[in-house]
Amino acid sequence: MTHDMASNEPKRVLVTGASGFTGQYVTTELKKAGYRVITLGSKPAEGKDCFQVDLLDSEQLTAVVQQSRPDHVIHLAAIAFVAHADARAFYDVNLIGTRYLLQALSMSDHPLTSVLLVSSANVYGNSSAGSLSEQTAPDPVNDYAVSKLAMEYMAHTYRAKLPLIITRPFNYTGVGQESHFVIPKIVSHFRERKSEIELGNLQVWRDFGDVRKVAQAYRQLIETPAAVGHTINISTGKATSLGEIIGICEQITGHSLDVKVNRAFVRENEVQTLTGNSDLLRSLIPDWSPLDIRDTLSWMLTGDDVSSPA
């Protein structure tokens, strides 16, 4: 339901990290569904429903929450690049920033229907025993993953005060993702018809989703009362290697690349295989289904817009 029955006003969703890669798709998905979207980001923004706020400024966060009176929250803001150079930033933004947000939300005098926090499948670490479910024991192997798991534990202290939903998205991609992520890097080399590319370990298997379907899942989860209180994988259930990604791009474009393995790009503590079990997600939103990675790559190789999947 996207309208308040008493006032007939559209339901309000506060989206943090709204100007980021995922945020653009989430705001598009929500607006298409009839929500009034209040955006919160670190960059200057124009409009009555757009706020520039530092997550580490608890007073400013509290003021924005009191002013915007959201019905739902989707918290995307994070340092999300695993190889980010500043280890402290992971903990400042992903843990302490989220703590301040939850504190501000818990003080709101407007009832909240759902607060969706985005964690990461990276919390599972190097486990590769088939398809990882939400019951798989976390075993983080880098600062990004540790910061996200710490965020989950911290959020549990607000369970009695807030209607929390925690999501663990597996890898996903799409038009507009920054080129330091591996699939956009590969796609840009094919689009520009370059002769060679330098990559790290090609035998890395990932559960690659489509950002448009992830945005759709977030929207559907905040509309699902049964999702509150759960930690939920967002995944396709299928693993694809980087070598296979190269092969699909060659088939779509008819162009071939000489792939050179650069040992400097091979991460220490690299997570070898990461595949997600999405049974819980599909039980909560039965009409959700992933896109095939070939469809996502075809869109990235030929498309330029923030759009919804067919």
mmCIF file of N, CA and C in Angstrom, residues 49-158:
data_model
loop_
_atom_site.group_PDB
_atom_site.id
_atom_site.type_symbol
_atom_site.label_atom_id
_atom_site.label_comp_id
_atom_site.label_asym_id
_atom_site.label_seq_id
_atom_site.Cartn_x
_atom_site.Cartn_y
_atom_site.Cartn_z
ATOM 1 N N ASP A 49 12.541 17.419 -0.713
ATOM 2 C CA ASP A 49 12.675 16.061 -0.174
ATOM 3 C C ASP A 49 14.095 15.521 -0.300
ATOM 4 N N CYS A 50 15.064 16.417 -0.533
ATOM 5 C CA CYS A 50 16.462 16.004 -0.687
ATOM 6 C C CYS A 50 17.307 16.654 0.403
ATOM 7 N N PHE A 51 18.062 15.836 1.114
ATOM 8 C CA PHE A 51 18.867 16.338 2.218
ATOM 9 C C PHE A 51 20.322 15.894 2.081
ATOM 10 N N GLN A 52 21.229 16.831 2.291
ATOM 11 C CA GLN A 52 22.648 16.495 2.355
ATOM 12 C C GLN A 52 23.021 16.386 3.831
ATOM 13 N N VAL A 53 23.363 15.182 4.245
ATOM 14 C CA VAL A 53 23.636 14.918 5.660
ATOM 15 C C VAL A 53 24.842 14.003 5.801
ATOM 16 N N ASP A 54 25.699 14.323 6.757
ATOM 17 C CA ASP A 54 26.802 13.433 7.125
ATOM 18 C C ASP A 54 26.251 12.423 8.125
ATOM 19 N N LEU A 55 26.388 11.131 7.818
ATOM 20 C CA LEU A 55 25.871 10.094 8.720
ATOM 21 C C LEU A 55 26.484 10.179 10.117
ATOM 22 N N LEU A 56 27.644 10.808 10.224
ATOM 23 C CA LEU A 56 28.304 10.903 11.525
ATOM 24 C C LEU A 56 27.875 12.147 12.311
ATOM 25 N N ASP A 57 26.931 12.906 11.753
ATOM 26 C CA ASP A 57 26.377 14.072 12.454
ATOM 27 C C ASP A 57 25.017 13.668 13.029
ATOM 28 N N SER A 58 25.018 13.177 14.251
ATOM 29 C CA SER A 58 23.797 12.616 14.833
ATOM 30 C C SER A 58 22.708 13.668 15.015
ATOM 31 N N GLU A 59 23.078 14.893 15.338
ATOM 32 C CA GLU A 59 22.073 15.946 15.529
ATOM 33 C C GLU A 59 21.373 16.269 14.216
ATOM 34 N N GLN A 60 22.145 16.382 13.123
ATOM 35 C CA GLN A 60 21.562 16.674 11.824
ATOM 36 C C GLN A 60 20.677 15.517 11.348
ATOM 37 N N LEU A 61 21.115 14.289 11.596
ATOM 38 C CA LEU A 61 20.313 13.118 11.236
ATOM 39 C C LEU A 61 18.971 13.133 11.965
ATOM 40 N N THR A 62 19.018 13.404 13.242
ATOM 41 C CA THR A 62 17.793 13.440 14.043
ATOM 42 C C THR A 62 16.837 14.509 13.525
ATOM 43 N N ALA A 63 17.387 15.668 13.153
ATOM 44 C CA ALA A 63 16.555 16.755 12.644
ATOM 45 C C ALA A 63 15.875 16.366 11.333
ATOM 46 N N VAL A 64 16.609 15.700 10.452
ATOM 47 C CA VAL A 64 16.041 15.288 9.162
ATOM 48 C C VAL A 64 14.935 14.257 9.363
ATOM 49 N N VAL A 65 15.153 13.309 10.267
ATOM 50 C CA VAL A 65 14.135 12.290 10.533
ATOM 51 C C VAL A 65 12.868 12.935 11.088
ATOM 52 N N GLN A 66 13.037 13.868 12.023
ATOM 53 C CA GLN A 66 11.874 14.536 12.605
ATOM 54 C C GLN A 66 11.129 15.360 11.563
ATOM 55 N N GLN A 67 11.873 15.949 10.634
ATOM 56 C CA GLN A 67 11.254 16.782 9.601
ATOM 57 C C GLN A 67 10.566 15.944 8.526
ATOM 58 N N SER A 68 11.200 14.836 8.117
ATOM 59 C CA SER A 68 10.690 14.061 6.973
ATOM 60 C C SER A 68 9.621 13.048 7.365
ATOM 61 N N ARG A 69 9.615 12.609 8.624
ATOM 62 C CA ARG A 69 8.599 11.684 9.146
ATOM 63 C C ARG A 69 8.341 10.501 8.197
ATOM 64 N N PRO A 70 9.370 9.687 7.940
ATOM 65 C CA PRO A 70 9.201 8.581 6.995
ATOM 66 C C PRO A 70 8.331 7.456 7.544
ATOM 67 N N ASP A 71 7.656 6.763 6.623
ATOM 68 C CA ASP A 71 6.925 5.550 6.971
ATOM 69 C C ASP A 71 7.832 4.324 6.842
ATOM 70 N N HIS A 72 8.765 4.399 5.891
ATOM 71 C CA HIS A 72 9.728 3.325 5.645
ATOM 72 C C HIS A 72 11.114 3.941 5.495
ATOM 73 N N VAL A 73 12.140 3.122 5.730
ATOM 74 C CA VAL A 73 13.528 3.547 5.512
ATOM 75 C C VAL A 73 14.259 2.440 4.762
ATOM 76 N N ILE A 74 15.030 2.840 3.746
ATOM 77 C CA ILE A 74 15.962 1.909 3.083
ATOM 78 C C ILE A 74 17.349 2.518 3.223
ATOM 79 N N HIS A 75 18.184 1.877 4.021
ATOM 80 C CA HIS A 75 19.505 2.421 4.359
ATOM 81 C C HIS A 75 20.583 1.777 3.474
ATOM 82 N N LEU A 76 20.976 2.533 2.447
ATOM 83 C CA LEU A 76 21.973 2.054 1.486
ATOM 84 C C LEU A 76 23.357 2.651 1.728
ATOM 85 N N ALA A 77 23.427 3.806 2.367
ATOM 86 C CA ALA A 77 24.692 4.532 2.490
ATOM 87 C C ALA A 77 25.754 3.672 3.159
ATOM 88 N N ALA A 78 26.907 3.559 2.500
ATOM 89 C CA ALA A 78 27.990 2.709 3.018
ATOM 90 C C ALA A 78 29.252 2.919 2.196
ATOM 91 N N ILE A 79 30.376 2.554 2.777
ATOM 92 C CA ILE A 79 31.604 2.365 2.005
ATOM 93 C C ILE A 79 31.538 0.923 1.523
ATOM 94 N N ALA A 80 31.366 0.722 0.210
ATOM 95 C CA ALA A 80 31.037 -0.610 -0.310
ATOM 96 C C ALA A 80 32.139 -1.242 -1.150
ATOM 97 N N PHE A 81 33.212 -0.509 -1.434
ATOM 98 C CA PHE A 81 34.301 -1.071 -2.249
ATOM 99 C C PHE A 81 35.267 -1.802 -1.330
ATOM 100 N N VAL A 82 35.354 -3.123 -1.486
ATOM 101 C CA VAL A 82 36.120 -3.963 -0.560
ATOM 102 C C VAL A 82 37.576 -3.520 -0.446
ATOM 103 N N ALA A 83 38.162 -3.043 -1.547
ATOM 104 C CA ALA A 83 39.571 -2.647 -1.551
ATOM 105 C C ALA A 83 39.778 -1.180 -1.179
ATOM 106 N N HIS A 84 38.760 -0.532 -0.626
ATOM 107 C CA HIS A 84 38.879 0.865 -0.194
ATOM 108 C C HIS A 84 40.094 1.008 0.726
ATOM 109 N N ALA A 85 40.880 2.084 0.516
ATOM 110 C CA ALA A 85 42.177 2.186 1.186
ATOM 111 C C ALA A 85 42.092 2.528 2.674
ATOM 112 N N ASP A 86 41.031 3.206 3.090
ATOM 113 C CA ASP A 86 40.938 3.692 4.466
ATOM 114 C C ASP A 86 40.113 2.731 5.312
ATOM 115 N N ALA A 87 40.784 1.908 6.099
ATOM 116 C CA ALA A 87 40.085 0.901 6.898
ATOM 117 C C ALA A 87 39.128 1.553 7.895
ATOM 118 N N ARG A 88 39.539 2.680 8.469
ATOM 119 C CA ARG A 88 38.687 3.325 9.479
ATOM 120 C C ARG A 88 37.360 3.765 8.890
ATOM 121 N N ALA A 89 37.352 4.158 7.612
ATOM 122 C CA ALA A 89 36.120 4.641 6.982
ATOM 123 C C ALA A 89 35.040 3.562 6.977
ATOM 124 N N PHE A 90 35.436 2.298 6.821
ATOM 125 C CA PHE A 90 34.445 1.214 6.854
ATOM 126 C C PHE A 90 33.661 1.242 8.163
ATOM 127 N N TYR A 91 34.389 1.411 9.261
ATOM 128 C CA TYR A 91 33.752 1.349 10.571
ATOM 129 C C TYR A 91 33.018 2.644 10.907
ATOM 130 N N ASP A 92 33.595 3.784 10.509
ATOM 131 C CA ASP A 92 32.939 5.067 10.761
ATOM 132 C C ASP A 92 31.583 5.124 10.066
ATOM 133 N N VAL A 93 31.559 4.802 8.782
ATOM 134 C CA VAL A 93 30.333 4.945 7.993
ATOM 135 C C VAL A 93 29.397 3.763 8.199
ATOM 136 N N ASN A 94 29.920 2.540 7.999
ATOM 137 C CA ASN A 94 29.053 1.362 7.983
ATOM 138 C C ASN A 94 28.519 0.993 9.362
ATOM 139 N N LEU A 95 29.302 1.223 10.392
ATOM 140 C CA LEU A 95 28.877 0.860 11.750
ATOM 141 C C LEU A 95 28.351 2.067 12.533
ATOM 142 N N ILE A 96 29.213 3.063 12.738
ATOM 143 C CA ILE A 96 28.821 4.206 13.574
ATOM 144 C C ILE A 96 27.741 5.043 12.880
ATOM 145 N N GLY A 97 27.875 5.254 11.569
ATOM 146 C CA GLY A 97 26.853 6.007 10.841
ATOM 147 C C GLY A 97 25.492 5.353 10.939
ATOM 148 N N THR A 98 25.457 4.020 10.817
ATOM 149 C CA THR A 98 24.188 3.290 10.947
ATOM 150 C C THR A 98 23.651 3.395 12.369
ATOM 151 N N ARG A 99 24.552 3.334 13.340
ATOM 152 C CA ARG A 99 24.153 3.480 14.755
ATOM 153 C C ARG A 99 23.447 4.817 14.988
ATOM 154 N N TYR A 100 24.010 5.885 14.439
ATOM 155 C CA TYR A 100 23.401 7.203 14.606
ATOM 156 C C TYR A 100 22.046 7.280 13.895
ATOM 157 N N LEU A 101 21.940 6.639 12.729
ATOM 158 C CA LEU A 101 20.670 6.633 12.008
ATOM 159 C C LEU A 101 19.593 5.912 12.818
ATOM 160 N N LEU A 102 19.922 4.736 13.341
ATOM 161 C CA LEU A 102 18.940 3.981 14.123
ATOM 162 C C LEU A 102 18.551 4.732 15.390
ATOM 163 N N GLN A 103 19.512 5.406 15.980
ATOM 164 C CA GLN A 103 19.205 6.209 17.170
ATOM 165 C C GLN A 103 18.200 7.303 16.801
ATOM 166 N N ALA A 104 18.432 7.977 15.670
ATOM 167 C CA ALA A 104 17.526 9.041 15.237
ATOM 168 C C ALA A 104 16.139 8.484 14.933
ATOM 169 N N LEU A 105 16.075 7.332 14.279
ATOM 170 C CA LEU A 105 14.789 6.722 13.936
ATOM 171 C C LEU A 105 14.034 6.283 15.186
ATOM 172 N N SER A 106 14.762 5.791 16.172
ATOM 173 C CA SER A 106 14.108 5.318 17.399
ATOM 174 C C SER A 106 13.502 6.470 18.190
ATOM 175 N N MET A 107 13.942 7.695 17.917
ATOM 176 C CA MET A 107 13.421 8.877 18.619
ATOM 177 C C MET A 107 12.279 9.541 17.847
ATOM 178 N N SER A 108 11.965 9.011 16.657
ATOM 179 C CA SER A 108 10.916 9.618 15.834
ATOM 180 C C SER A 108 9.546 9.452 16.488
ATOM 181 N N ASP A 109 8.716 10.505 16.384
ATOM 182 C CA ASP A 109 7.356 10.404 16.925
ATOM 183 C C ASP A 109 6.364 9.952 15.854
ATOM 184 N N HIS A 110 6.891 9.583 14.674
ATOM 185 C CA HIS A 110 6.040 9.065 13.594
ATOM 186 C C HIS A 110 6.246 7.558 13.493
ATOM 187 N N PRO A 111 5.187 6.754 13.499
ATOM 188 C CA PRO A 111 5.367 5.293 13.483
ATOM 189 C C PRO A 111 6.014 4.810 12.185
ATOM 190 N N LEU A 112 6.981 3.927 12.324
ATOM 191 C CA LEU A 112 7.679 3.343 11.182
ATOM 192 C C LEU A 112 7.110 1.965 10.878
ATOM 193 N N THR A 113 6.909 1.691 9.594
ATOM 194 C CA THR A 113 6.423 0.376 9.173
ATOM 195 C C THR A 113 7.572 -0.591 8.950
ATOM 196 N N SER A 114 8.696 -0.090 8.411
ATOM 197 C CA SER A 114 9.859 -0.953 8.178
ATOM 198 C C SER A 114 11.119 -0.122 8.056
ATOM 199 N N VAL A 115 12.231 -0.707 8.488
ATOM 200 C CA VAL A 115 13.560 -0.105 8.342
ATOM 201 C C VAL A 115 14.461 -1.182 7.749
ATOM 202 N N LEU A 116 14.777 -1.051 6.463
ATOM 203 C CA LEU A 116 15.587 -2.048 5.770
ATOM 204 C C LEU A 116 17.051 -1.616 5.776
ATOM 205 N N LEU A 117 17.893 -2.439 6.370
ATOM 206 C CA LEU A 117 19.338 -2.186 6.431
ATOM 207 C C LEU A 117 20.046 -3.115 5.457
ATOM 208 N N VAL A 118 20.941 -2.556 4.671
ATOM 209 C CA VAL A 118 21.677 -3.366 3.699
ATOM 210 C C VAL A 118 23.020 -3.778 4.281
ATOM 211 N N SER A 119 23.172 -5.062 4.523
ATOM 212 C CA SER A 119 24.453 -5.624 4.946
ATOM 213 C C SER A 119 25.136 -6.171 3.691
ATOM 214 N N SER A 120 25.736 -7.342 3.745
ATOM 215 C CA SER A 120 26.427 -7.888 2.576
ATOM 216 C C SER A 120 26.658 -9.378 2.737
ATOM 217 N N ALA A 121 26.606 -10.096 1.614
ATOM 218 C CA ALA A 121 26.952 -11.518 1.629
ATOM 219 C C ALA A 121 28.427 -11.739 1.920
ATOM 220 N N ASN A 122 29.216 -10.675 1.880
ATOM 221 C CA ASN A 122 30.628 -10.810 2.225
ATOM 222 C C ASN A 122 30.818 -11.262 3.669
ATOM 223 N N VAL A 123 29.792 -11.124 4.503
ATOM 224 C CA VAL A 123 29.931 -11.562 5.895
ATOM 225 C C VAL A 123 30.164 -13.066 5.985
ATOM 226 N N TYR A 124 29.781 -13.826 4.933
ATOM 227 C CA TYR A 124 29.961 -15.280 4.963
ATOM 228 C C TYR A 124 31.414 -15.692 4.760
ATOM 229 N N GLY A 125 32.232 -14.797 4.224
ATOM 230 C CA GLY A 125 33.647 -15.084 4.068
ATOM 231 C C GLY A 125 33.959 -16.127 3.028
ATOM 232 N N ASN A 126 34.894 -17.021 3.344
ATOM 233 C CA ASN A 126 35.408 -17.991 2.374
ATOM 234 C C ASN A 126 34.618 -19.288 2.315
ATOM 235 N N SER A 127 33.477 -19.343 2.973
ATOM 236 C CA SER A 127 32.679 -20.560 2.930
ATOM 237 C C SER A 127 32.232 -20.836 1.500
ATOM 238 N N SER A 128 32.415 -22.061 1.041
ATOM 239 C CA SER A 128 32.029 -22.393 -0.337
ATOM 240 C C SER A 128 31.270 -23.714 -0.391
ATOM 241 N N ALA A 129 30.649 -24.058 0.732
ATOM 242 C CA ALA A 129 29.925 -25.327 0.806
ATOM 243 C C ALA A 129 28.553 -25.189 0.163
ATOM 244 N N GLY A 130 28.538 -25.242 -1.165
ATOM 245 C CA GLY A 130 27.278 -25.158 -1.893
ATOM 246 C C GLY A 130 26.654 -23.785 -1.802
ATOM 247 N N SER A 131 25.344 -23.767 -1.628
ATOM 248 C CA SER A 131 24.588 -22.521 -1.598
ATOM 249 C C SER A 131 24.471 -22.019 -0.160
ATOM 250 N N LEU A 132 24.909 -20.793 0.076
ATOM 251 C CA LEU A 132 24.951 -20.261 1.434
ATOM 252 C C LEU A 132 23.581 -19.724 1.850
ATOM 253 N N SER A 133 23.088 -20.201 2.978
ATOM 254 C CA SER A 133 21.806 -19.716 3.494
ATOM 255 C C SER A 133 22.061 -18.748 4.641
ATOM 256 N N GLU A 134 20.990 -18.129 5.117
ATOM 257 C CA GLU A 134 21.105 -17.180 6.227
ATOM 258 C C GLU A 134 21.585 -17.859 7.504
ATOM 259 N N GLN A 135 21.505 -19.195 7.558
ATOM 260 C CA GLN A 135 21.981 -19.935 8.738
ATOM 261 C C GLN A 135 23.476 -20.255 8.658
ATOM 262 N N THR A 136 24.112 -19.971 7.522
ATOM 263 C CA THR A 136 25.552 -20.184 7.392
ATOM 264 C C THR A 136 26.282 -19.279 8.386
ATOM 265 N N ALA A 137 27.203 -19.838 9.136
ATOM 266 C CA ALA A 137 27.927 -19.048 10.140
ATOM 267 C C ALA A 137 28.788 -17.984 9.468
ATOM 268 N N PRO A 138 28.671 -16.716 9.873
ATOM 269 C CA PRO A 138 29.514 -15.666 9.295
ATOM 270 C C PRO A 138 30.993 -15.933 9.571
ATOM 271 N N ASP A 139 31.839 -15.556 8.633
ATOM 272 C CA ASP A 139 33.282 -15.730 8.781
ATOM 273 C C ASP A 139 33.982 -14.664 7.939
ATOM 274 N N PRO A 140 33.808 -13.379 8.281
ATOM 275 C CA PRO A 140 34.325 -12.290 7.440
ATOM 276 C C PRO A 140 35.844 -12.293 7.359
ATOM 277 N N VAL A 141 36.376 -11.916 6.174
ATOM 278 C CA VAL A 141 37.821 -11.977 5.962
ATOM 279 C C VAL A 141 38.410 -10.629 5.541
ATOM 280 N N ASN A 142 37.621 -9.556 5.582
ATOM 281 C CA ASN A 142 38.167 -8.236 5.274
ATOM 282 C C ASN A 142 37.405 -7.182 6.073
ATOM 283 N N ASP A 143 37.957 -5.963 6.120
ATOM 284 C CA ASP A 143 37.366 -4.905 6.951
ATOM 285 C C ASP A 143 35.950 -4.556 6.520
ATOM 286 N N TYR A 144 35.681 -4.574 5.224
ATOM 287 C CA TYR A 144 34.325 -4.277 4.749
ATOM 288 C C TYR A 144 33.334 -5.263 5.354
ATOM 289 N N ALA A 145 33.640 -6.545 5.249
ATOM 290 C CA ALA A 145 32.734 -7.573 5.754
ATOM 291 C C ALA A 145 32.602 -7.503 7.273
ATOM 292 N N VAL A 146 33.706 -7.266 7.966
ATOM 293 C CA VAL A 146 33.652 -7.152 9.433
ATOM 294 C C VAL A 146 32.772 -5.971 9.837
ATOM 295 N N SER A 147 32.903 -4.850 9.123
ATOM 296 C CA SER A 147 32.105 -3.667 9.457
ATOM 297 C C SER A 147 30.621 -3.927 9.246
ATOM 298 N N LYS A 148 30.280 -4.696 8.206
ATOM 299 C CA LYS A 148 28.879 -5.001 7.931
ATOM 300 C C LYS A 148 28.314 -5.977 8.968
ATOM 301 N N LEU A 149 29.105 -6.968 9.358
ATOM 302 C CA LEU A 149 28.632 -7.903 10.380
ATOM 303 C C LEU A 149 28.476 -7.190 11.721
ATOM 304 N N ALA A 150 29.409 -6.308 12.036
ATOM 305 C CA ALA A 150 29.297 -5.524 13.275
ATOM 306 C C ALA A 150 28.042 -4.655 13.236
ATOM 307 N N MET A 151 27.730 -4.122 12.056
ATOM 308 C CA MET A 151 26.504 -3.330 11.895
ATOM 309 C C MET A 151 25.275 -4.177 12.198
ATOM 310 N N GLU A 152 25.270 -5.419 11.711
ATOM 311 C CA GLU A 152 24.137 -6.309 11.982
ATOM 312 C C GLU A 152 23.959 -6.527 13.478
ATOM 313 N N TYR A 153 25.060 -6.824 14.155
ATOM 314 C CA TYR A 153 24.988 -7.082 15.603
ATOM 315 C C TYR A 153 24.527 -5.837 16.360
ATOM 316 N N MET A 154 25.060 -4.680 15.953
ATOM 317 C CA MET A 154 24.653 -3.430 16.593
ATOM 318 C C MET A 154 23.154 -3.189 16.386
ATOM 319 N N ALA A 155 22.676 -3.460 15.165
ATOM 320 C CA ALA A 155 21.263 -3.234 14.851
ATOM 321 C C ALA A 155 20.347 -4.082 15.723
ATOM 322 N N HIS A 156 20.831 -5.265 16.123
ATOM 323 C CA HIS A 156 20.011 -6.141 16.959
ATOM 324 C C HIS A 156 19.629 -5.484 18.293
ATOM 325 N N THR A 157 20.432 -4.510 18.719
ATOM 326 C CA THR A 157 20.103 -3.836 19.978
ATOM 327 C C THR A 157 18.891 -2.911 19.823
ATOM 328 N N TYR A 158 18.449 -2.711 18.574
ATOM 329 C CA TYR A 158 17.278 -1.857 18.304
ATOM 330 C C TYR A 158 16.050 -2.674 17.904
#
